[in-house]
Short mmCIF file of C-alpha atoms and ligand atoms in Angstrom, two decimals:
data_model
loop_
_atom_site.label_atom_id
_atom_site.label_comp_id
_atom_site.label_asym_id
_atom_site.label_seq_id
_atom_site.Cartn_x
_atom_site.Cartn_y
_atom_site.Cartn_z
CA UNK A 224 62.66 -36.52 16.94
CA UNK A 225 60.97 -39.72 15.93
CA UNK A 226 59.37 -38.79 12.60
CA UNK A 227 57.66 -42.11 12.34
CA UNK A 228 55.90 -41.77 15.66
CA UNK A 229 54.96 -38.20 14.88
CA UNK A 230 53.47 -39.22 11.52
CA UNK A 231 51.35 -41.91 13.17
CA UNK A 232 49.99 -39.40 15.70
CA UNK A 233 49.15 -36.90 12.97
CA UNK A 234 47.50 -39.60 10.90
CA UNK A 235 45.33 -40.70 13.82
CA UNK A 236 44.30 -37.19 14.81
CA UNK A 237 43.56 -36.21 11.22
CA UNK A 238 41.58 -39.37 10.49
CA UNK A 239 39.41 -38.70 13.56
CA UNK A 240 38.90 -35.08 12.55
CA UNK A 241 37.92 -36.11 9.01
CA UNK A 242 35.32 -38.57 10.31
CA UNK A 243 33.84 -35.79 12.42
CA UNK A 244 33.42 -33.46 9.44
CA UNK A 245 29.80 -32.57 8.64
CA UNK A 246 30.24 -29.97 5.93
CA UNK A 247 32.64 -29.29 3.08
CA UNK A 248 33.80 -26.26 5.10
CA UNK A 249 34.82 -28.64 7.91
CA UNK A 250 36.77 -30.72 5.36
CA UNK A 251 38.60 -27.66 4.09
CA UNK A 252 39.55 -26.66 7.65
CA UNK A 253 40.97 -30.11 8.38
CA UNK A 254 42.85 -30.13 5.09
CA UNK A 255 44.46 -26.77 5.86
CA UNK A 256 45.33 -27.84 9.38
CA UNK A 257 47.14 -31.07 8.38
CA UNK A 258 48.20 -31.07 4.74
CA UNK A 259 47.94 -27.38 3.83
CA UNK A 260 51.07 -25.28 3.12
CA UNK A 261 51.54 -24.62 6.82
CA UNK A 262 49.84 -27.84 7.94
CA UNK A 263 51.29 -30.16 10.53
CA UNK A 264 52.32 -32.88 8.07
CA UNK A 265 53.80 -30.40 5.61
CA UNK A 266 55.93 -28.94 8.39
CA UNK A 267 57.12 -32.42 9.24
CA UNK A 268 58.08 -33.03 5.60
CA UNK A 269 60.21 -29.88 5.71
CA UNK A 270 62.20 -31.39 8.55
CA UNK A 271 63.23 -34.37 6.39
CA UNK A 272 66.53 -32.60 5.68
CA UNK A 273 67.52 -32.95 9.34
CA UNK A 274 67.08 -36.71 9.26
CA UNK A 275 70.32 -38.72 8.96
CA UNK A 276 70.84 -39.72 5.34
CA UNK A 277 70.51 -43.47 5.86
CA UNK A 278 67.04 -43.05 7.46
CA UNK A 279 65.81 -40.29 5.16
CA UNK A 280 64.44 -42.50 2.44
CA UNK A 281 62.36 -44.60 4.82
CA UNK A 282 61.12 -41.50 6.68
CA UNK A 283 60.21 -39.80 3.40
CA UNK A 284 58.25 -42.84 2.31
CA UNK A 285 56.29 -42.91 5.56
CA UNK A 286 55.49 -39.20 5.45
CA UNK A 287 54.45 -39.30 1.80
CA UNK A 288 52.27 -42.34 2.35
CA UNK A 289 50.63 -40.59 5.30
CA UNK A 290 50.01 -37.52 3.17
CA UNK A 291 48.46 -39.61 0.39
CA UNK A 292 46.33 -41.49 2.85
CA UNK A 293 45.02 -38.31 4.46
CA UNK A 294 44.37 -36.73 1.09
CA UNK A 295 42.35 -39.70 -0.03
CA UNK A 296 40.43 -39.78 3.28
CA UNK A 297 39.63 -36.10 2.80
CA UNK A 298 38.45 -36.71 -0.76
CA UNK A 299 36.18 -39.59 0.08
CA UNK A 300 34.69 -37.86 3.12
CA UNK A 301 34.04 -34.80 0.97
CA UNK A 302 32.18 -36.96 -1.58
CA UNK A 303 30.13 -38.55 1.18
CA UNK A 304 29.11 -35.15 2.46
CA UNK A 305 28.30 -33.87 -1.03
CA UNK A 306 26.21 -36.94 -1.75
CA UNK A 307 24.20 -36.59 1.44
CA UNK A 308 23.54 -32.93 0.67
CA UNK A 309 22.31 -33.93 -2.80
CA UNK A 310 20.03 -36.52 -1.23
CA UNK A 311 18.57 -33.99 1.15
CA UNK A 312 17.90 -31.56 -1.67
CA UNK A 313 16.31 -34.30 -3.77
CA UNK A 314 14.12 -35.42 -0.88
CA UNK A 315 12.92 -31.93 -0.18
CA UNK A 316 12.16 -31.29 -3.83
CA UNK A 317 10.27 -34.44 -4.62
CA UNK A 318 6.54 -34.26 -5.08
CA UNK A 319 4.59 -37.26 -3.98
CA UNK A 320 2.06 -37.42 -6.78
CA UNK A 321 0.09 -40.08 -4.92
CA UNK A 322 -0.84 -37.74 -2.06
CA UNK A 323 -4.48 -36.59 -2.12
CA UNK A 324 -4.85 -32.97 -3.26
CA UNK A 325 -5.62 -30.11 -0.91
CA UNK A 326 -8.99 -28.59 -1.59
CA UNK A 327 -8.81 -24.78 -1.73
CA UNK A 328 -11.27 -23.30 0.76
CA UNK A 329 -13.82 -21.23 -1.10
CA UNK A 330 -14.65 -17.79 0.21
CA UNK A 331 -18.24 -16.67 0.52
CA UNK A 332 -19.96 -13.31 0.43
CA UNK A 333 -21.00 -11.97 3.82
CA UNK A 334 -24.75 -12.44 4.45
CA UNK A 335 -25.26 -8.67 4.68
CA UNK A 336 -23.68 -8.20 1.27
CA UNK A 337 -25.63 -11.12 -0.22
CA UNK A 338 -28.91 -9.59 0.93
CA UNK A 339 -27.80 -6.14 -0.23
CA UNK A 340 -26.97 -7.50 -3.71
CA UNK A 341 -30.26 -9.36 -3.87
CA UNK A 342 -32.31 -6.26 -3.01
CA UNK A 343 -30.31 -4.05 -5.36
CA UNK A 344 -30.92 -6.53 -8.18
CA UNK A 345 -34.69 -6.48 -7.61
CA UNK A 346 -34.71 -2.70 -8.06
CA UNK A 347 -32.36 -2.81 -11.04
CA UNK A 348 -34.94 -5.13 -12.58
CA UNK A 349 -37.59 -2.43 -11.97
CA UNK A 350 -35.50 0.19 -13.78
CA UNK A 351 -33.77 1.87 -10.84
CA UNK A 352 -30.19 3.10 -11.28
CA UNK A 353 -27.66 2.46 -8.53
CA UNK A 354 -25.78 5.47 -7.14
CA UNK A 355 -23.68 6.02 -4.05
CA UNK A 356 -23.07 8.92 -1.73
CA UNK A 357 -20.24 9.80 0.67
CA UNK A 358 -20.15 8.47 4.21
CA UNK A 359 -19.06 11.90 5.50
CA UNK A 360 -22.01 14.15 4.75
CA UNK A 361 -22.80 17.77 5.32
CA UNK A 362 -25.16 18.42 8.17
CA UNK A 363 -27.20 20.29 5.58
CA UNK A 364 -27.72 17.25 3.32
CA UNK A 365 -28.14 14.84 6.21
CA UNK A 366 -30.73 16.97 8.07
CA UNK A 367 -31.68 20.47 6.86
CA UNK A 368 -32.41 19.71 3.22
CA UNK A 369 -34.43 16.69 4.38
CA UNK A 370 -36.70 19.02 6.32
CA UNK A 371 -35.48 18.05 9.79
CA UNK A 372 -36.46 20.90 12.14
CA UNK A 373 -33.48 22.47 13.96
CA UNK A 374 -34.59 20.94 17.27
CA UNK A 375 -34.96 17.40 15.94
CA UNK A 376 -33.44 14.94 18.48
CA UNK A 377 -31.55 12.84 15.90
CA UNK A 378 -29.32 15.87 15.18
CA UNK A 379 -28.06 15.64 18.74
CA UNK A 380 -24.42 14.68 19.05
CA UNK A 381 -25.60 11.98 21.40
CA UNK A 382 -27.14 10.36 18.34
CA UNK A 383 -24.84 11.37 15.48
CA UNK A 384 -21.09 11.33 14.92
CA UNK A 385 -19.98 14.85 14.05
CA UNK A 386 -16.54 14.81 12.41
CA UNK A 387 -16.08 18.57 11.97
CA UNK A 388 -18.17 21.72 12.14
CA UNK A 389 -21.04 21.09 9.72
CA UNK A 390 -20.02 17.53 8.85
CA UNK A 391 -21.48 14.30 10.13
CA UNK A 392 -21.08 10.59 9.41
CA UNK A 393 -24.33 10.08 7.53
CA UNK A 394 -26.98 8.70 9.84
CA UNK A 395 -29.00 7.35 6.91
CA UNK A 396 -28.71 7.09 3.12
CA UNK A 397 -31.45 9.71 2.62
CA UNK A 398 -28.99 12.62 2.05
CA UNK A 399 -28.12 10.93 -1.26
CA UNK A 400 -31.64 11.98 -2.36
CA UNK A 401 -30.51 15.59 -2.10
CA UNK A 402 -27.30 14.98 -4.05
CA UNK A 403 -29.07 13.12 -6.84
CA UNK A 404 -31.87 15.67 -7.25
CA UNK A 405 -29.43 18.58 -7.16
CA UNK A 406 -27.36 16.99 -9.91
CA UNK A 407 -30.15 16.09 -12.34
CA UNK A 408 -33.62 17.03 -13.48
CA UNK A 409 -36.59 14.68 -13.08
CA UNK A 410 -37.37 11.91 -13.83
CA UNK A 411 -35.25 10.32 -11.11
CA UNK A 412 -35.31 6.63 -10.29
CA UNK A 413 -32.39 5.58 -8.08
CA UNK A 414 -31.42 3.33 -5.24
CA UNK A 415 -28.52 4.12 -2.94
CA UNK A 416 -26.90 1.32 -0.97
CA UNK A 417 -24.37 2.34 1.67
CA UNK A 418 -22.96 2.31 5.16
CA UNK A 419 -24.48 4.55 7.85
CA UNK A 420 -23.45 5.49 11.35
CA UNK A 421 -25.25 6.26 14.58
CA UNK A 422 -24.12 6.74 18.13
CA UNK A 423 -26.00 3.73 19.38
CA UNK A 424 -24.87 1.33 22.07
CA UNK A 425 -24.74 -2.06 20.34
CA UNK A 426 -27.51 -4.42 21.41
CA UNK A 427 -29.56 -7.17 19.79
CA UNK A 428 -31.02 -4.75 17.25
CA UNK A 429 -28.56 -1.83 17.09
CA UNK A 430 -25.04 -1.29 15.80
CA UNK A 431 -23.00 1.88 15.47
CA UNK A 432 -22.54 1.11 11.80
CA UNK A 433 -24.98 -0.62 9.47
CA UNK A 434 -26.14 -0.66 5.86
CA UNK A 435 -29.18 0.97 4.34
CA UNK A 436 -30.65 1.08 0.89
CA UNK A 437 -32.45 4.28 -0.08
CA UNK A 438 -34.92 4.44 -2.92
CA UNK A 439 -36.19 7.53 -4.74
CA UNK A 440 -38.58 7.86 -7.63
CA UNK A 441 -39.57 11.34 -8.86
CA UNK A 442 -41.59 12.11 -11.98
CA UNK A 443 -44.89 13.65 -13.03
CA UNK A 444 -47.81 11.91 -11.30
CA UNK A 445 -45.92 9.45 -9.11
CA UNK A 446 -48.48 8.27 -6.58
CA UNK A 447 -48.74 6.37 -3.32
CA UNK A 448 -50.12 3.48 -5.41
CA UNK A 449 -46.80 3.38 -7.33
CA UNK A 450 -44.97 3.20 -4.03
CA UNK A 451 -47.15 0.38 -2.78
CA UNK A 452 -46.89 -1.55 -6.04
CA UNK A 453 -43.12 -1.19 -6.12
CA UNK A 454 -42.71 -2.32 -2.53
CA UNK A 455 -45.12 -5.22 -3.05
CA UNK A 456 -42.84 -6.54 -5.79
CA UNK A 457 -39.80 -5.98 -3.57
CA UNK A 458 -41.42 -7.90 -0.69
CA UNK A 459 -42.47 -10.85 -2.85
CA UNK A 460 -39.07 -11.09 -4.56
CA UNK A 461 -37.10 -10.92 -1.33
CA UNK A 462 -39.36 -12.80 1.10
CA UNK A 463 -41.31 -15.12 -1.19
CA UNK A 464 -44.43 -14.92 -3.42
CA UNK A 465 -46.87 -15.58 -0.58
CA UNK A 466 -45.76 -12.43 1.29
CA UNK A 467 -48.49 -9.91 2.12
CA UNK A 468 -47.77 -6.24 2.82
CA UNK A 469 -49.44 -3.40 4.63
CA UNK A 470 -48.72 0.27 5.22
CA UNK A 471 -48.84 1.67 8.72
CA UNK A 472 -48.97 5.48 9.07
CA UNK A 473 -45.75 6.92 10.46
CA UNK A 474 -43.76 10.14 10.59
CA UNK A 475 -40.57 11.11 8.79
CA UNK A 476 -39.62 14.77 8.28
CA UNK A 477 -38.84 14.29 4.58
CA UNK A 478 -42.00 12.48 3.49
CA UNK A 479 -45.69 13.34 3.69
CA UNK A 480 -47.59 11.15 4.07
CA UNK A 481 -45.13 8.74 5.66
CA UNK A 482 -45.58 5.06 6.36
CA UNK A 483 -43.86 1.98 7.59
CA UNK A 484 -44.10 -1.12 5.48
CA UNK A 485 -44.94 -4.37 7.26
CA UNK A 486 -44.80 -7.84 5.75
CA UNK A 487 -46.81 -10.86 6.88
CA UNK A 488 -44.78 -12.80 9.44
CA UNK A 489 -42.29 -15.16 7.86
CA UNK A 490 -42.68 -17.70 10.62
CA UNK A 491 -46.46 -17.84 11.24
CA UNK A 492 -47.70 -16.23 8.00
CA UNK A 493 -49.93 -13.90 10.03
CA UNK A 494 -51.36 -16.20 12.67
CA UNK A 495 -49.23 -14.70 15.45
CA UNK A 496 -46.04 -16.05 17.00
CA UNK A 497 -43.07 -14.93 19.06
CA UNK A 498 -41.15 -13.42 16.14
CA UNK A 499 -43.99 -11.04 15.22
CA UNK A 500 -44.94 -10.54 18.88
CA UNK A 501 -48.31 -12.11 18.06
CA UNK A 502 -49.22 -9.31 15.66
CA UNK A 503 -48.81 -11.40 12.50
CA UNK A 504 -46.71 -8.59 10.94
CA UNK A 505 -43.03 -7.66 10.74
CA UNK A 506 -41.81 -4.10 10.29
CA UNK A 507 -39.51 -3.84 7.28
CA UNK A 508 -38.85 -0.27 6.15
CA UNK A 509 -39.83 3.39 6.16
CA UNK A 510 -41.27 5.16 3.18
CA UNK A 511 -43.54 7.95 1.98
CA UNK A 512 -44.21 10.64 -0.59
CA UNK A 513 -41.39 13.17 -0.93
CA UNK A 514 -42.17 16.28 1.15
CA UNK A 515 -42.61 19.51 -0.89
CA UNK A 516 -39.98 21.19 1.31
CA UNK A 517 -37.39 18.66 0.10
CA UNK A 518 -38.23 19.53 -3.49
CA UNK A 519 -37.83 23.21 -2.62
CA UNK A 520 -34.35 22.56 -1.19
CA UNK A 521 -33.15 20.90 -4.40
CA UNK A 522 -34.79 23.40 -6.72
CA UNK A 523 -37.53 21.11 -8.10
CA UNK A 524 -40.97 22.56 -8.76
CA UNK A 525 -43.10 20.82 -6.15
CA UNK A 526 -46.29 21.66 -8.08
CA UNK A 527 -45.00 19.91 -11.20
CA UNK A 528 -43.49 16.72 -9.81
CA UNK A 529 -44.24 14.17 -7.14
CA UNK A 530 -42.17 11.31 -5.83
CA UNK A 531 -41.86 8.49 -3.41
CA UNK A 532 -38.92 7.47 -1.25
CA UNK A 533 -38.09 4.58 0.99
CA UNK A 534 -35.22 3.49 3.19
CA UNK A 535 -34.48 0.05 4.53
CA UNK A 536 -31.95 -1.48 6.90
CA UNK A 537 -30.07 -4.26 5.16
CA UNK A 538 -29.10 -6.08 8.37
CA UNK A 539 -32.69 -6.05 9.54
CA UNK A 540 -33.77 -7.76 6.33
CA UNK A 541 -30.86 -10.23 6.55
CA UNK A 542 -31.95 -11.07 10.11
CA UNK A 543 -35.53 -11.71 9.00
CA UNK A 544 -34.42 -13.80 6.01
CA UNK A 545 -31.91 -15.90 7.92
CA UNK A 546 -33.76 -16.03 11.23
CA UNK A 547 -31.04 -14.22 13.21
CA UNK A 548 -32.23 -12.92 16.59
CA UNK A 549 -29.21 -10.73 17.41
CA UNK A 550 -27.75 -8.31 14.85
CA UNK A 551 -24.28 -8.63 16.44
CA UNK A 552 -24.13 -12.23 15.22
CA UNK A 553 -23.48 -10.82 11.75
CA UNK A 554 -20.30 -9.02 12.75
CA UNK A 555 -18.73 -11.34 15.29
CA UNK A 556 -17.29 -13.01 12.17
CA UNK A 557 -17.48 -16.53 13.48
CA UNK A 558 -17.04 -18.34 10.14
CA UNK A 559 -18.88 -21.37 11.49
CA UNK A 560 -21.93 -19.16 11.95
CA UNK A 561 -21.49 -17.10 8.77
CA UNK A 562 -20.99 -20.21 6.62
CA UNK A 563 -24.27 -21.59 7.91
CA UNK A 564 -26.25 -18.51 6.87
N1 LIG B 1113 -33.96 7.57 6.56
C1 LIG B 1113 -34.90 6.81 7.36
C2 LIG B 1113 -34.18 6.17 8.54
O1 LIG B 1113 -33.00 6.04 8.52
C3 LIG B 1113 -35.55 5.73 6.54
C4 LIG B 1113 -36.47 6.31 5.53
C5 LIG B 1113 -37.81 6.51 5.84
C6 LIG B 1113 -36.02 6.66 4.28
C7 LIG B 1113 -38.68 7.03 4.92
C8 LIG B 1113 -36.89 7.20 3.35
C9 LIG B 1113 -38.24 7.37 3.68
O2 LIG B 1113 -36.49 7.54 2.11
O3 LIG B 1113 -39.10 7.90 2.75
O4 LIG B 1113 -34.82 5.79 9.49
#
């Protein structure tokens, strides 16, 4: 066997393989294959004994030189690879301090919640306490105790979501009146913001879920004038100081007398326009003097106390304030629209 020739072949093959290495694992594999304990060059060195004595020295020199050469090629390729890995790491970890900063995008409260907070704050300023009631209500609190007759259409399961026998997703915040009055003696002065549910098909003015704020004031000698004065302040705070109000007689089972509150039109100030359907007025909320039967249900003496109550739809007020024609706009959650409100 021509050791010299063999050594040249190994050297060439190994040098090629070393150049092709991309990782330190590749380097290790090439090292094992050629100069490891069972590597091709090592095996060749073991055969030195078979070489005739006069050629052995020369052959040994060639083999050892080849081994040294390969070892040094391996070492330098390994350093190259290690250096390029270090460079990659450095590049990926550098911070370019000259780049312009990224502005964090600020969140914003939803218009419904902004209006809700604003209204709640007006009543806090008038001395009302804020309480909440459950969204799953008893049929009794939602209807019976509020003096709804058994045949009243809003009890119908076409109109209300019944979740179990005797339980309903509250269709208004009024049942909180019952809870509050049952849990404390007069005087009572509370507002109750909260989510309500009705089996309505969504359209421009209806949703299956919406927010209301209930108000209740019970004491000795609370009068319709107190109600009107309170709502006048509410209207001027929320819609502007020039806002006029009027009561229109209405019917609710739990108030007597009952009324709807109108405000002067926000667009035409009463002259008549499309928004107010040329009436000059916009309907805002329902209200009235607490019905004696409601007092009876909660154990209050209806000869000793009187009270007023009101209930408003928060989305309706948000629509009036922000000039939104379709209530669904509020919950399509198009941030371009919501950010503009
Ligand atoms: N609960 C009524 C509704 O959802 C609103 C309402 C009207 C509440 C008159 C009241 C009230 O407290 O006195 O339509």
